[in-house]
Coordinates of C-alpha atoms in Angstrom, one line a residue:
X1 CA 279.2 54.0 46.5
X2 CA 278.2 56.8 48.9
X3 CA 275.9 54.4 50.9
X4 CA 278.4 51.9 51.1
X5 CA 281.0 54.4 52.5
X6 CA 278.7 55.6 54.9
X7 CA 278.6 52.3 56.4
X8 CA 282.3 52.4 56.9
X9 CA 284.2 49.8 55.8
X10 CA 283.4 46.2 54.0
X11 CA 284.1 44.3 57.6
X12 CA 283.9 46.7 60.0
X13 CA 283.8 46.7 63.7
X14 CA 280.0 45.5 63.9
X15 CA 281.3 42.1 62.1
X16 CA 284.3 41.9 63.9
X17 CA 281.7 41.7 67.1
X18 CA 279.7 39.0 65.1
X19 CA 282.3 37.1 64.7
X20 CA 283.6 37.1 68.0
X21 CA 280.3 36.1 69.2
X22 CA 279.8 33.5 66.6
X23 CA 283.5 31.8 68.1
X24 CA 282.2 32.7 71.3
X25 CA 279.5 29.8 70.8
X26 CA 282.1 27.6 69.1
X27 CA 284.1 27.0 71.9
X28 CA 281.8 27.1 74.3
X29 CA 279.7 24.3 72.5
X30 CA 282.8 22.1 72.2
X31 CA 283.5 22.5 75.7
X32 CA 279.8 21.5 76.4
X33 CA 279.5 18.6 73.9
X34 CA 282.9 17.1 74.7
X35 CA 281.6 15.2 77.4
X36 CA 280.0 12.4 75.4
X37 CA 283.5 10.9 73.9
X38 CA 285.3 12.1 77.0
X39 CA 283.0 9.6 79.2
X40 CA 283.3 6.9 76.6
X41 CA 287.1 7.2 76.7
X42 CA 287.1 7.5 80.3
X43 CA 285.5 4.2 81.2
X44 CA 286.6 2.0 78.3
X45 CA 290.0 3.3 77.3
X46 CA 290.9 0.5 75.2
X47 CA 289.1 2.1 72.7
X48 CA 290.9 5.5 72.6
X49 CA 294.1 5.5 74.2
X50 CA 295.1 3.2 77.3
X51 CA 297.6 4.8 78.8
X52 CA 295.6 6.3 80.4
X53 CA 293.1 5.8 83.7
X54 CA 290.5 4.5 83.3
X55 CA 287.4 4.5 85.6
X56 CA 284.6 2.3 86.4
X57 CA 281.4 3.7 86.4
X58 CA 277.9 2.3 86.3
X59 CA 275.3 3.6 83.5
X60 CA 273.5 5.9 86.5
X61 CA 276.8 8.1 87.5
X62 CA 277.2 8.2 83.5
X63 CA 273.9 9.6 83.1
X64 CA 274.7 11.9 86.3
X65 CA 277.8 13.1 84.7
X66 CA 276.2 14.2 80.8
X67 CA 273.2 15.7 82.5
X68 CA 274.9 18.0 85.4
X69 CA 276.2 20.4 83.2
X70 CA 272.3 21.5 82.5
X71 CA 271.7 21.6 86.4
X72 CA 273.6 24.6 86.5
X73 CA 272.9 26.3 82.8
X74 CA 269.0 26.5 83.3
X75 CA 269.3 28.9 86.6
X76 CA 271.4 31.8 85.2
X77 CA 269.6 32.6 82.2
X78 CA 268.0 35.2 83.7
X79 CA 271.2 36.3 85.6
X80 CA 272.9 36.5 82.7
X81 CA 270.8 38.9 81.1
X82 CA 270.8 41.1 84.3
X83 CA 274.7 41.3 84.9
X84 CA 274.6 42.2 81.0
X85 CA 272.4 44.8 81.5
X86 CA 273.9 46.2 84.7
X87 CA 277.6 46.0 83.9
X88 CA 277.7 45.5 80.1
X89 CA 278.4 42.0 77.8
X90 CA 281.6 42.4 77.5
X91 CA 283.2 42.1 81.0
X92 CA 280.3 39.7 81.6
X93 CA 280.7 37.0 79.1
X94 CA 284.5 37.8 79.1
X95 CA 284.5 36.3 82.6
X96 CA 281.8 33.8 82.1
X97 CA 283.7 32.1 79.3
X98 CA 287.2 32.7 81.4
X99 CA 285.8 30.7 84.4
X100 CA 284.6 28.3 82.2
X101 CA 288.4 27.6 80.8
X102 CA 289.5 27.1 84.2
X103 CA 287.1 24.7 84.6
X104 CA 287.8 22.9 81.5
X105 CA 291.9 23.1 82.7
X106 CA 291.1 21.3 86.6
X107 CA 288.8 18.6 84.6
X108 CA 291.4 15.7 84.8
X109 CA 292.9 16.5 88.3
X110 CA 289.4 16.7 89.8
X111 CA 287.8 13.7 88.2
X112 CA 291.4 11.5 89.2
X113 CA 291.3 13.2 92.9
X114 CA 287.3 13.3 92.9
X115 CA 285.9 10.9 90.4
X116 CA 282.5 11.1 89.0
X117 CA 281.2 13.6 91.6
X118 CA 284.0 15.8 91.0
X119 CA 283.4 15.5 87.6
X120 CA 279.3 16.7 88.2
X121 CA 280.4 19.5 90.3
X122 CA 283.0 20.7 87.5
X123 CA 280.3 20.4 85.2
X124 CA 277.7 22.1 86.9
X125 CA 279.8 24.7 87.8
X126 CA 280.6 24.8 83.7
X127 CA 276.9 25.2 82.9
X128 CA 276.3 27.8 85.8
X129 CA 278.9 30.3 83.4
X130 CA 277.4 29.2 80.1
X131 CA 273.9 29.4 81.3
X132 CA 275.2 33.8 80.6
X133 CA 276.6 33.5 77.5
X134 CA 273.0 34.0 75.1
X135 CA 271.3 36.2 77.4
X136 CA 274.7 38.9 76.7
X137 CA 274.9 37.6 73.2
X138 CA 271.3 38.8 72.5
X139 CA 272.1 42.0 74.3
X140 CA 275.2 43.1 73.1
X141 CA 273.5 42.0 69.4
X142 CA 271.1 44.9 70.0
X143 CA 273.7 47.2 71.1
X144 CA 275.6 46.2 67.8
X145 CA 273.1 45.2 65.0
X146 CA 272.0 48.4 62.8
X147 CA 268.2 47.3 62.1
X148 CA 268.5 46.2 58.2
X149 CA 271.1 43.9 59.6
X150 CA 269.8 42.4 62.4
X151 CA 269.0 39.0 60.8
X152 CA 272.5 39.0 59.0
X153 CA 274.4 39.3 62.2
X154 CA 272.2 37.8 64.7
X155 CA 271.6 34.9 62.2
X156 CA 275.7 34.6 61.4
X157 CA 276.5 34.6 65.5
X158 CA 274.1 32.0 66.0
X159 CA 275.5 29.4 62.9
X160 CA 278.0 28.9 65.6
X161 CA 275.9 26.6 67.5
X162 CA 275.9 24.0 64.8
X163 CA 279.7 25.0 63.9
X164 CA 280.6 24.2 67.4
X165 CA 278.4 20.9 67.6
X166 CA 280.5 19.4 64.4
X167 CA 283.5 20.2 65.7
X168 CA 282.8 18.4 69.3
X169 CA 281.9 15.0 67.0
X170 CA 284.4 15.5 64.8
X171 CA 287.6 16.8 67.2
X172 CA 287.3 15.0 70.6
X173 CA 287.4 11.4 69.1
X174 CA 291.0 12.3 67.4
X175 CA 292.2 14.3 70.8
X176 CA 291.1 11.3 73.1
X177 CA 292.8 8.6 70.4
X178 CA 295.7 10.9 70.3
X179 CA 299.0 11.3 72.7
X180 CA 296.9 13.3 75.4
X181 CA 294.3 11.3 75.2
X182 CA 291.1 12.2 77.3
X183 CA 292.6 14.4 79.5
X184 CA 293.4 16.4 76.3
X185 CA 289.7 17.0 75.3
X186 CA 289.7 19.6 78.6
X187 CA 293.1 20.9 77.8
X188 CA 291.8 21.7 74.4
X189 CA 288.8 23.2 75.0
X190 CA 290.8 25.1 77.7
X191 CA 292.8 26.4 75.4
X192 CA 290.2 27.6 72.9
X193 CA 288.0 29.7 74.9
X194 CA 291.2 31.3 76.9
X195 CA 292.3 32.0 73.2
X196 CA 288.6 33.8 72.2
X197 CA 288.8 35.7 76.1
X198 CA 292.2 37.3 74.6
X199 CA 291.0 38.1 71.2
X200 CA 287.2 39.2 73.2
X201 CA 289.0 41.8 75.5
X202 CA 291.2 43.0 72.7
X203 CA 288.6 44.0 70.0
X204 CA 285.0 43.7 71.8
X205 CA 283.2 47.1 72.9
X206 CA 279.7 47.2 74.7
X207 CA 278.8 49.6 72.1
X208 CA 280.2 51.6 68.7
X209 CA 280.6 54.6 71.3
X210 CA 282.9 52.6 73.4
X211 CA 284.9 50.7 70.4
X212 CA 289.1 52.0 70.0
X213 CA 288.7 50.6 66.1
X214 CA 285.5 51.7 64.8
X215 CA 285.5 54.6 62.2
X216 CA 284.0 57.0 62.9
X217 CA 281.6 56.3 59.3
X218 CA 280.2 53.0 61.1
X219 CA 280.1 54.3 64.6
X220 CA 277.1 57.1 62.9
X221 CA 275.7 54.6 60.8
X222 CA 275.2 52.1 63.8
X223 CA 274.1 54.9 65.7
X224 CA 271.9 56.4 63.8
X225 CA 270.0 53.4 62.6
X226 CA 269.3 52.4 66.3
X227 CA 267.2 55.8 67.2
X228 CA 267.1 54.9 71.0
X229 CA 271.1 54.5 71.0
X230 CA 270.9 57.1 74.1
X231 CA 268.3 54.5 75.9
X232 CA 271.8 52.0 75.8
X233 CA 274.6 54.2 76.4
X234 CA 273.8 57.0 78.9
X235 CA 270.7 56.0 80.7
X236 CA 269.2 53.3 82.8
X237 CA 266.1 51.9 82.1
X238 CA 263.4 50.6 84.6
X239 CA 262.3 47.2 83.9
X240 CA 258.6 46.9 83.2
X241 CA 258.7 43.6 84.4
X242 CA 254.3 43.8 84.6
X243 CA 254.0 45.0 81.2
X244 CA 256.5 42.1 79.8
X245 CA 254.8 39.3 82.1
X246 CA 251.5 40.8 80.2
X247 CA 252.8 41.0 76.9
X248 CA 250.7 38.8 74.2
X249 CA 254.1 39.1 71.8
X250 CA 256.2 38.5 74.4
X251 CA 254.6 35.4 75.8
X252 CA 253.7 34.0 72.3
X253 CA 257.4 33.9 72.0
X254 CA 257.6 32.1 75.1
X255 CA 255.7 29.6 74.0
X256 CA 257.1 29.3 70.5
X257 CA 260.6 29.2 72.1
X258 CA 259.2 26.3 74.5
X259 CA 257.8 24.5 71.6
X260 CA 261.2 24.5 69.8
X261 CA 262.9 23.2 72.8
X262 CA 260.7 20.2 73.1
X263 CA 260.8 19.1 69.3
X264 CA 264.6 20.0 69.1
X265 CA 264.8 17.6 71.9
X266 CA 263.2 14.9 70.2
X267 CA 264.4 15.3 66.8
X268 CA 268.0 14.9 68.5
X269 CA 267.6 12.6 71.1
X270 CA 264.5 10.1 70.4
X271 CA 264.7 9.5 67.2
X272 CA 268.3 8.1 67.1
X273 CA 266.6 5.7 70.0
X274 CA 263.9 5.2 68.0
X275 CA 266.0 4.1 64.9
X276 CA 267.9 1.9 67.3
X277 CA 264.9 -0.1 69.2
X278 CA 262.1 0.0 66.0
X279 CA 264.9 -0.4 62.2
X280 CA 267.5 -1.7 64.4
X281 CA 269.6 1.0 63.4
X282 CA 273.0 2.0 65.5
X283 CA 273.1 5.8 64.9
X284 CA 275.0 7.2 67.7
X285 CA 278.2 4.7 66.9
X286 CA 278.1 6.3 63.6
X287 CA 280.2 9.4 63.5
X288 CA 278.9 10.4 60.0
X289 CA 275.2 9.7 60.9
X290 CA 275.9 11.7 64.3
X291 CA 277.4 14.7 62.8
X292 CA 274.8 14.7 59.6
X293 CA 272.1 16.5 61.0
X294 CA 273.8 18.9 62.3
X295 CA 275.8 19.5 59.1
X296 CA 272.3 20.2 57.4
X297 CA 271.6 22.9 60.2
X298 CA 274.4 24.3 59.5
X299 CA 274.3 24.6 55.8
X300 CA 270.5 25.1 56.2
X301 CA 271.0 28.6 58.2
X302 CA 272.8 30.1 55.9
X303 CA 270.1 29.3 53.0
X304 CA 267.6 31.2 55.5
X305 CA 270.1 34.0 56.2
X306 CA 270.2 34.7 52.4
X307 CA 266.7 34.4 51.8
X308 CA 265.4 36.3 54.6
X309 CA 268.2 39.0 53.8
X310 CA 266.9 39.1 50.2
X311 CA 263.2 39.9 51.8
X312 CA 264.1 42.2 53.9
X313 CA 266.4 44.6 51.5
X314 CA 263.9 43.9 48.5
X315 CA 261.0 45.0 51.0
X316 CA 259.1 41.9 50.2
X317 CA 257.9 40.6 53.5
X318 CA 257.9 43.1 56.8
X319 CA 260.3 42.4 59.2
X320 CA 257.5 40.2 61.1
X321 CA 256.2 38.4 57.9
X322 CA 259.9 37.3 57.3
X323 CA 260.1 35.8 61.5
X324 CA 256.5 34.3 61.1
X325 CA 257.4 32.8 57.9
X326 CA 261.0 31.0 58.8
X327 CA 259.7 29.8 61.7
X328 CA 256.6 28.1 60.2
X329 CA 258.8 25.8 57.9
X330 CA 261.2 25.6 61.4
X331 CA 258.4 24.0 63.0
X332 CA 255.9 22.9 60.5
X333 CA 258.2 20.7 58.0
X334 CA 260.0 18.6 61.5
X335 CA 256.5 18.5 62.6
X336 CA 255.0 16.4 59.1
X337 CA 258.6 14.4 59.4
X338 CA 258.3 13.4 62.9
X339 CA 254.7 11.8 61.9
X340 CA 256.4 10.2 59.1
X341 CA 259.2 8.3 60.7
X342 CA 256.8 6.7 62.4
X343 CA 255.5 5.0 60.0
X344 CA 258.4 3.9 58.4
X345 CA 259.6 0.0 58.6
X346 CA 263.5 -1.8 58.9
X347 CA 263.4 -1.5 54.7
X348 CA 263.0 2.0 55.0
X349 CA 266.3 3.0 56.8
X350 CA 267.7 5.0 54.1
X351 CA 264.3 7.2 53.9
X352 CA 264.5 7.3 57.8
X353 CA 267.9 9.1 57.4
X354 CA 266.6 11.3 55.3
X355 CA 263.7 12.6 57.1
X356 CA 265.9 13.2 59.7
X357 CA 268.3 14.9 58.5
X358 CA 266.1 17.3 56.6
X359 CA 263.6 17.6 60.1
X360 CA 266.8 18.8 61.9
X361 CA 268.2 20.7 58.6
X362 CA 265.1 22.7 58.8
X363 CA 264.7 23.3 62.5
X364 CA 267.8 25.7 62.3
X365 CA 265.5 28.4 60.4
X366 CA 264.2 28.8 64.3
X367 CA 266.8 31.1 64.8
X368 CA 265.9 33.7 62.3
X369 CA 262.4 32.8 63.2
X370 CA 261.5 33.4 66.8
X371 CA 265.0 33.3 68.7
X372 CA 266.3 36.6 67.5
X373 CA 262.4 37.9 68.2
X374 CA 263.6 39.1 71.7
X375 CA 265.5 41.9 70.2
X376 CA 263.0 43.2 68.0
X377 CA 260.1 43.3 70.9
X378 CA 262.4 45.0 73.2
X379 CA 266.1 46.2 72.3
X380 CA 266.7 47.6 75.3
X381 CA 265.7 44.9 77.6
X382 CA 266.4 42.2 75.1
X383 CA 269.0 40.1 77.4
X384 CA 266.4 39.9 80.2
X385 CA 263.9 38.8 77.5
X386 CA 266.6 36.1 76.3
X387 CA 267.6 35.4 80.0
X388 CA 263.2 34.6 80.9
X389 CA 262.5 33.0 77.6
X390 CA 266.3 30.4 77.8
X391 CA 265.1 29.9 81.4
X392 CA 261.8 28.3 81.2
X393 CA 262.4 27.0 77.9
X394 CA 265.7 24.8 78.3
X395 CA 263.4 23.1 80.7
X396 CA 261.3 21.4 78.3
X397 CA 264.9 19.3 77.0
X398 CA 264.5 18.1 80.7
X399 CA 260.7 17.3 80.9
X400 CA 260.5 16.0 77.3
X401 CA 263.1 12.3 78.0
X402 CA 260.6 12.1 81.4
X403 CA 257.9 11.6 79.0
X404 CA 259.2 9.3 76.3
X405 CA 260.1 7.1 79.9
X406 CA 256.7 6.8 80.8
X407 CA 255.1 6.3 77.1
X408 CA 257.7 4.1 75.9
X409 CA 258.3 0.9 77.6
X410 CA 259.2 -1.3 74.8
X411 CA 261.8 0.3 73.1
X412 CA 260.6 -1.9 70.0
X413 CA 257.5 -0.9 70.2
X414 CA 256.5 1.6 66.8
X415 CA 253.1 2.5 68.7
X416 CA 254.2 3.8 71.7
X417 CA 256.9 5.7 69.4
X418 CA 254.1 7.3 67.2
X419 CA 252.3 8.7 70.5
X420 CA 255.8 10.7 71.3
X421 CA 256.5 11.7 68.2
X422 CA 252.5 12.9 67.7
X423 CA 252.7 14.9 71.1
X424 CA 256.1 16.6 69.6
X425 CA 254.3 17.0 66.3
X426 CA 251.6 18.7 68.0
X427 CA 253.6 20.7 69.9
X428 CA 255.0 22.1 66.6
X429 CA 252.0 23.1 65.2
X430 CA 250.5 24.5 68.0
X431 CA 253.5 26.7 69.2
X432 CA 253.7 28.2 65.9
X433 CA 250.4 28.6 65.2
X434 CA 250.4 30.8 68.7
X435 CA 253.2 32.6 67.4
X436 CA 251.5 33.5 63.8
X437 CA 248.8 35.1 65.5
X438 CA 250.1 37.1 68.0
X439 CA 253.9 37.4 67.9
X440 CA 255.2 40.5 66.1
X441 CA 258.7 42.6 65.4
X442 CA 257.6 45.3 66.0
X443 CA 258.7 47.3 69.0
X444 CA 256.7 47.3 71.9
X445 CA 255.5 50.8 74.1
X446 CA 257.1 49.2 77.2
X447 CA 260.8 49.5 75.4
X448 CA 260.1 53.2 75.6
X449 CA 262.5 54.9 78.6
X450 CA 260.1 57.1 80.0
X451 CA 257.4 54.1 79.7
X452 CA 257.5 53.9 83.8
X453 CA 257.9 57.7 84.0
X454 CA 255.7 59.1 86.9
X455 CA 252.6 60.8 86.1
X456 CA 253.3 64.0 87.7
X457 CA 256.5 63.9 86.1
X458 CA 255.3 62.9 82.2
X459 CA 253.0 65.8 82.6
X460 CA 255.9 68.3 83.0
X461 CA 257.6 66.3 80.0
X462 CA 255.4 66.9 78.2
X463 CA 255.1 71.3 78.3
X464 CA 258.8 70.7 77.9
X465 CA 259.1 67.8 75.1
X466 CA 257.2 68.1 72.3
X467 CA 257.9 64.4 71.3
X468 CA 255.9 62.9 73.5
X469 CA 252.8 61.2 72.5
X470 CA 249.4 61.2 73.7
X471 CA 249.4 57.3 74.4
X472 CA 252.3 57.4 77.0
X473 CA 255.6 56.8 75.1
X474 CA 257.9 58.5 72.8
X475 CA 257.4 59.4 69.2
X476 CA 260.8 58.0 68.6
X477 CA 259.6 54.4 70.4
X478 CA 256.8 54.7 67.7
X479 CA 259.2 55.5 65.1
X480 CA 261.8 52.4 66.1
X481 CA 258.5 49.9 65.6
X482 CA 257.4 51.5 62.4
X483 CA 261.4 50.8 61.5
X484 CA 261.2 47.9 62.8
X485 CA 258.7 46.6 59.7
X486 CA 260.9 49.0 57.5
X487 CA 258.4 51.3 57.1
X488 CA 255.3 49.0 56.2
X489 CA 252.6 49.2 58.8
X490 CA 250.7 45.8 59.9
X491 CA 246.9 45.9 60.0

């Protein structure tokens, strides 16, 4: 009981900032993955409601429109993380996500007035804001996320991804066939993110130091659990950008985060083509196919939040056992099941679902794996870590389609198939394999304040600090990354 109290109360200000960010990426994702239905019921509205314009545009403008929005969202990743740094997450993805509702709200009047052009720039100007959003969620996650329950609430924020892509499936098809019809998928989603700024600039706090609701019981607890709590609150930090370029942890996760982009991207996009052109199977006009494999991520992170929690609290696996293990059957099991959908013939459809659905259903163990990594190399820089690693990866979704165009040219064709879902496959194994060997949780030297410190002035630290080490950074940065693997040191 005195532990418990000590933590302050059953849902306390730390989980009221979880789930804000958690909603955060629910209405953010539906007012990025509304576009599909919205195009569909803005160029054929006979099958959604017709009284309401309807445009005529060829299949290149289409493809124009549902790709601009990632023109803008892959070149402030790294912003994002600096303006989170610099000014704090919460005015920064308080007006990231407010911009992005007035964008939502002009969406009819500039495509009628601008038509699909209009619609790109709104779009692009929609993924510019939401290109922020991660960067400040995996900052203010640091800020917030005592270290025994950094999976729990990083893991908890992040189920809203596959939240958010269910309820874009499931909700714009019944707004567009409604009484608002299209126009009412931007109002919506509008509405929803104005609704989370209120509720964000109500109850969210850059830190327990800064929060009007937290008791003071939490506000030590959090504190105390992150040792370098004076690193985020009173001082800034230099950025070692030499040391993180140079990192071997830091650029396994790279690559392990660039890996996962370029299977996501096929597990989601090819192989619904792939089921279409080889087993003659029509996925994408099947809402219940559609929205399956994201159902299983969804009800497959929470069975890795549970089990990861369980290992970390019983002491079973370190902190980095527990990331290297979740990501290996992330990457590992989609990797075996892209192979074997590729062998699988027209009397195999129902196996073909399957595979898929697990593959995807599995992938989502990622998040624990290798995307929450960022914070445990470098808590305070981890938004600049997020903003590099989103940046460079959220390219491969871009590069990956390129490819399949160039090996497939027969849709039909299971060969050519098997060589994309090999080079995927492959990609897998190898990112992971990187990421086994040299990625870590533990803390790294360059997180320490004082790592850039002057010579001349880390000499007169040191007659004046006893807690400095011989090797160039604090005792208490050595202390964070021996917490960091609670308190089991990695050979």
């Amino acid at each position: 009981m005195t532990a418990v109290e000590e933590k302050g109360p059953t849902f306390g200000m730390r989980h009221m900032q979880t789930l804000l960010l958690f909603l955060n990426i629910v209405v953010v994702y539906i007012s990025r993955l509304n576009i599909g239905v919205a195009v569909v019921a803005m160029t054929n509205a006979e099958t959604t409601n017709p009284d309401f314009p309807e445009f005529d545009w060829s299949e290149k403008q289409i493809s124009y429109i549902l790709s601009s929005f990632y023109w803008g969202y892959v070149f402030t990743q790294f912003p994002g993380g600096a303006l989170s740094k610099r000014f704090g997450a919460k005015i920064t993805m308080g007006l990231a996500t407010f911009f992005s509702a007035i964008l939502s709200a002009v969406t009819p009047v500039s495509v009628t007035w601008g038509g699909w052009k209009a619609f790109c720039v709104i779009r692009g100007l929609q993924g510019l804001f939401q290109g922020m959003l991660f960067p400040c969620i995996h900052e203010h996650l640091a800020k917030w996320s005592p270290l025994q329950e950094r999976n729990r609430l990083g893991a908890l924020s992040h189920t809203g991804i596959e939240c958010g892509t269910v309820l874009a499936l499931g909700i714009t098809g019944l707004i567009a066939g409604g009484p608002m019809g299209w126009p009412g998928i931007s109002y919506v989603s509008a509405a929803l993110c104005f609704a989370w700024c209120l509720l964000w600039f109500v109850f969210a706090a850059n830190n327990a130091t800064e929060s009007r609701f937290i008791k003071e019981a939490e506000k030590s607890y959090i504190e105390s659990s992150l040792e370098h709590a004076d690193d985020f609150h009173k001082k800034k930090i230099p950025i070692p950008w030499k040391a993180i370029w140079l990192s071997v942890p830091f650029n396994a996760l790279l690559l392990a985060r660039c890996a996962e982009g370029w299977g996501l991207a096929t597990l989601q996009a090819q192989i619904p083509s792939y089921l279409n052109g080889v087993l003659d199977m029509e996925i994408k006009s099947n809402a219940l196919f559609s929205a399956l494999p994201f159902l299983a991520m969804w009800v497959m992170s929470y069975v890795y939040l549970i089990s990861a929690d369980i290992l970390q609290r019983r002491k079973i696996l370190t902190l980095s056992a527990i990331r290297k293990t979740m990501n290996s059957f992330a990457f590992w099991i989609p990797a075996v099941g892209l192979v074997a959908i590729g062998f699988l013939d027209s009397d195999s459809k129902t196996w073909a679902i399957i595979l898929m659905t697990l593959s995807v259903g599995v992938n989502s163990g990622a998040t624990i794996g290798s995307s929450l990594n960022s914070i445990d190399l470098s808590p305070n820089h981890a938004g600049i870590l997020m903003g590099i690693v989103n940046t460079i990866a959220n390219f491969m979704p871009l590069f990956s389609p390129l490819v399949v165009g160039v090996i497939v040219t027969d849709s039909s064709n299971r060969t050519q198939w098997q060589i994309v879902f090999a080079i995927s496959a492959v990609v897998f194994f190898v990112g992971n394999l990187v990421y086994i060997i040299w990625g870590t949780a533990v803390s790294q030297p360059w997180d320490a304040e004082d790592y850039l410190m002057p010579k001349d002035a880390e000499s007169s630290s040191k007659e004046n600090d006893n807690t400095q080490s011989a090797s160039g950074y604090t005792n208490k940065a050595v202390e964070i990354a021996d917490n960091s693997e609670d308190g089991v040191k990695e050979n």
